[in-house]
């Protein structure tokens, strides 16, 4: 005959057995115990951002270039720009922007009756940006820095390419980025300048 103490012990063991059985049943229903549920074990990897950090400069040796057509129908032009930089429009004033929106290059093939040096002086006087600092204005190219209200420190290089006699300007090429991008921006500008092809009818349609 079982004493009250033995009866209590048996009741406790029975309760534990039922609890284990129920717990195992719940796990089996949920399918999580064995880890067979792909949704439960899937790890979502964070996607790296393409936007350069403040310390990263544009690396010239990482750029690949392709020739892009633009200009007027009666005065077409071509030049090489970084392959991943895209333009939403062509015409005489196209602008190519990298996917992050940090760097860009634009062309103006309307030309001008003024010389490159005159246009450099005009551009330097017309820029209305905070903290404007002119770095140089040699050989028809204006290099400057300023502070953009939303994007912070910026750098621009505007190059005005002369006619054969040097008295007129055939095309303007401007690249933009940040001060730490200077080496890469110079490479983009030089590549566009060296590869620029203008038709015989280009130039002198700008009103200045």
PDB file of N, CA, C and O in Angstrom, residues 7 13 45 60 84 125 178:
ATOM      1  N   UNK A   7       2.468   8.466  -3.104  1.00  0.00           N
ATOM      2  CA  UNK A   7       1.449   8.873  -4.065  1.00  0.00           C
ATOM      3  C   UNK A   7       1.767  10.259  -4.653  1.00  0.00           C
ATOM      4  O   UNK A   7       1.589  10.498  -5.849  1.00  0.00           O
ATOM      5  N   UNK A  13       5.887  12.708 -11.038  1.00  0.00           N
ATOM      6  CA  UNK A  13       6.543  12.081 -12.180  1.00  0.00           C
ATOM      7  C   UNK A  13       5.595  11.995 -13.375  1.00  0.00           C
ATOM      8  O   UNK A  13       5.997  12.201 -14.527  1.00  0.00           O
ATOM      9  N   UNK A  45      21.372  39.150 -45.267  1.00  0.00           N
ATOM     10  CA  UNK A  45      22.616  39.920 -45.229  1.00  0.00           C
ATOM     11  C   UNK A  45      22.337  41.361 -45.612  1.00  0.00           C
ATOM     12  O   UNK A  45      21.583  41.646 -46.538  1.00  0.00           O
ATOM     13  N   UNK A  60      41.263  56.817 -59.761  1.00  0.00           N
ATOM     14  CA  UNK A  60      41.391  56.878 -61.219  1.00  0.00           C
ATOM     15  C   UNK A  60      41.616  55.497 -61.828  1.00  0.00           C
ATOM     16  O   UNK A  60      41.093  55.195 -62.908  1.00  0.00           O
ATOM     17  N   UNK A  84      30.107  53.781 -66.188  1.00  0.00           N
ATOM     18  CA  UNK A  84      28.938  53.646 -65.317  1.00  0.00           C
ATOM     19  C   UNK A  84      28.218  54.970 -65.078  1.00  0.00           C
ATOM     20  O   UNK A  84      27.177  54.992 -64.430  1.00  0.00           O
ATOM     21  N   UNK A 125      33.985  84.809 -61.618  1.00  0.00           N
ATOM     22  CA  UNK A 125      33.203  85.913 -61.056  1.00  0.00           C
ATOM     23  C   UNK A 125      31.734  85.553 -60.862  1.00  0.00           C
ATOM     24  O   UNK A 125      31.057  86.141 -60.005  1.00  0.00           O
ATOM     25  N   UNK A 178      34.289  66.032 -54.926  1.00  0.00           N
ATOM     26  CA  UNK A 178      34.713  66.551 -53.630  1.00  0.00           C
ATOM     27  C   UNK A 178      36.214  66.836 -53.657  1.00  0.00           C
ATOM     28  O   UNK A 178      36.914  66.346 -54.540  1.00  0.00           O
TER      29      UNK A 178
END
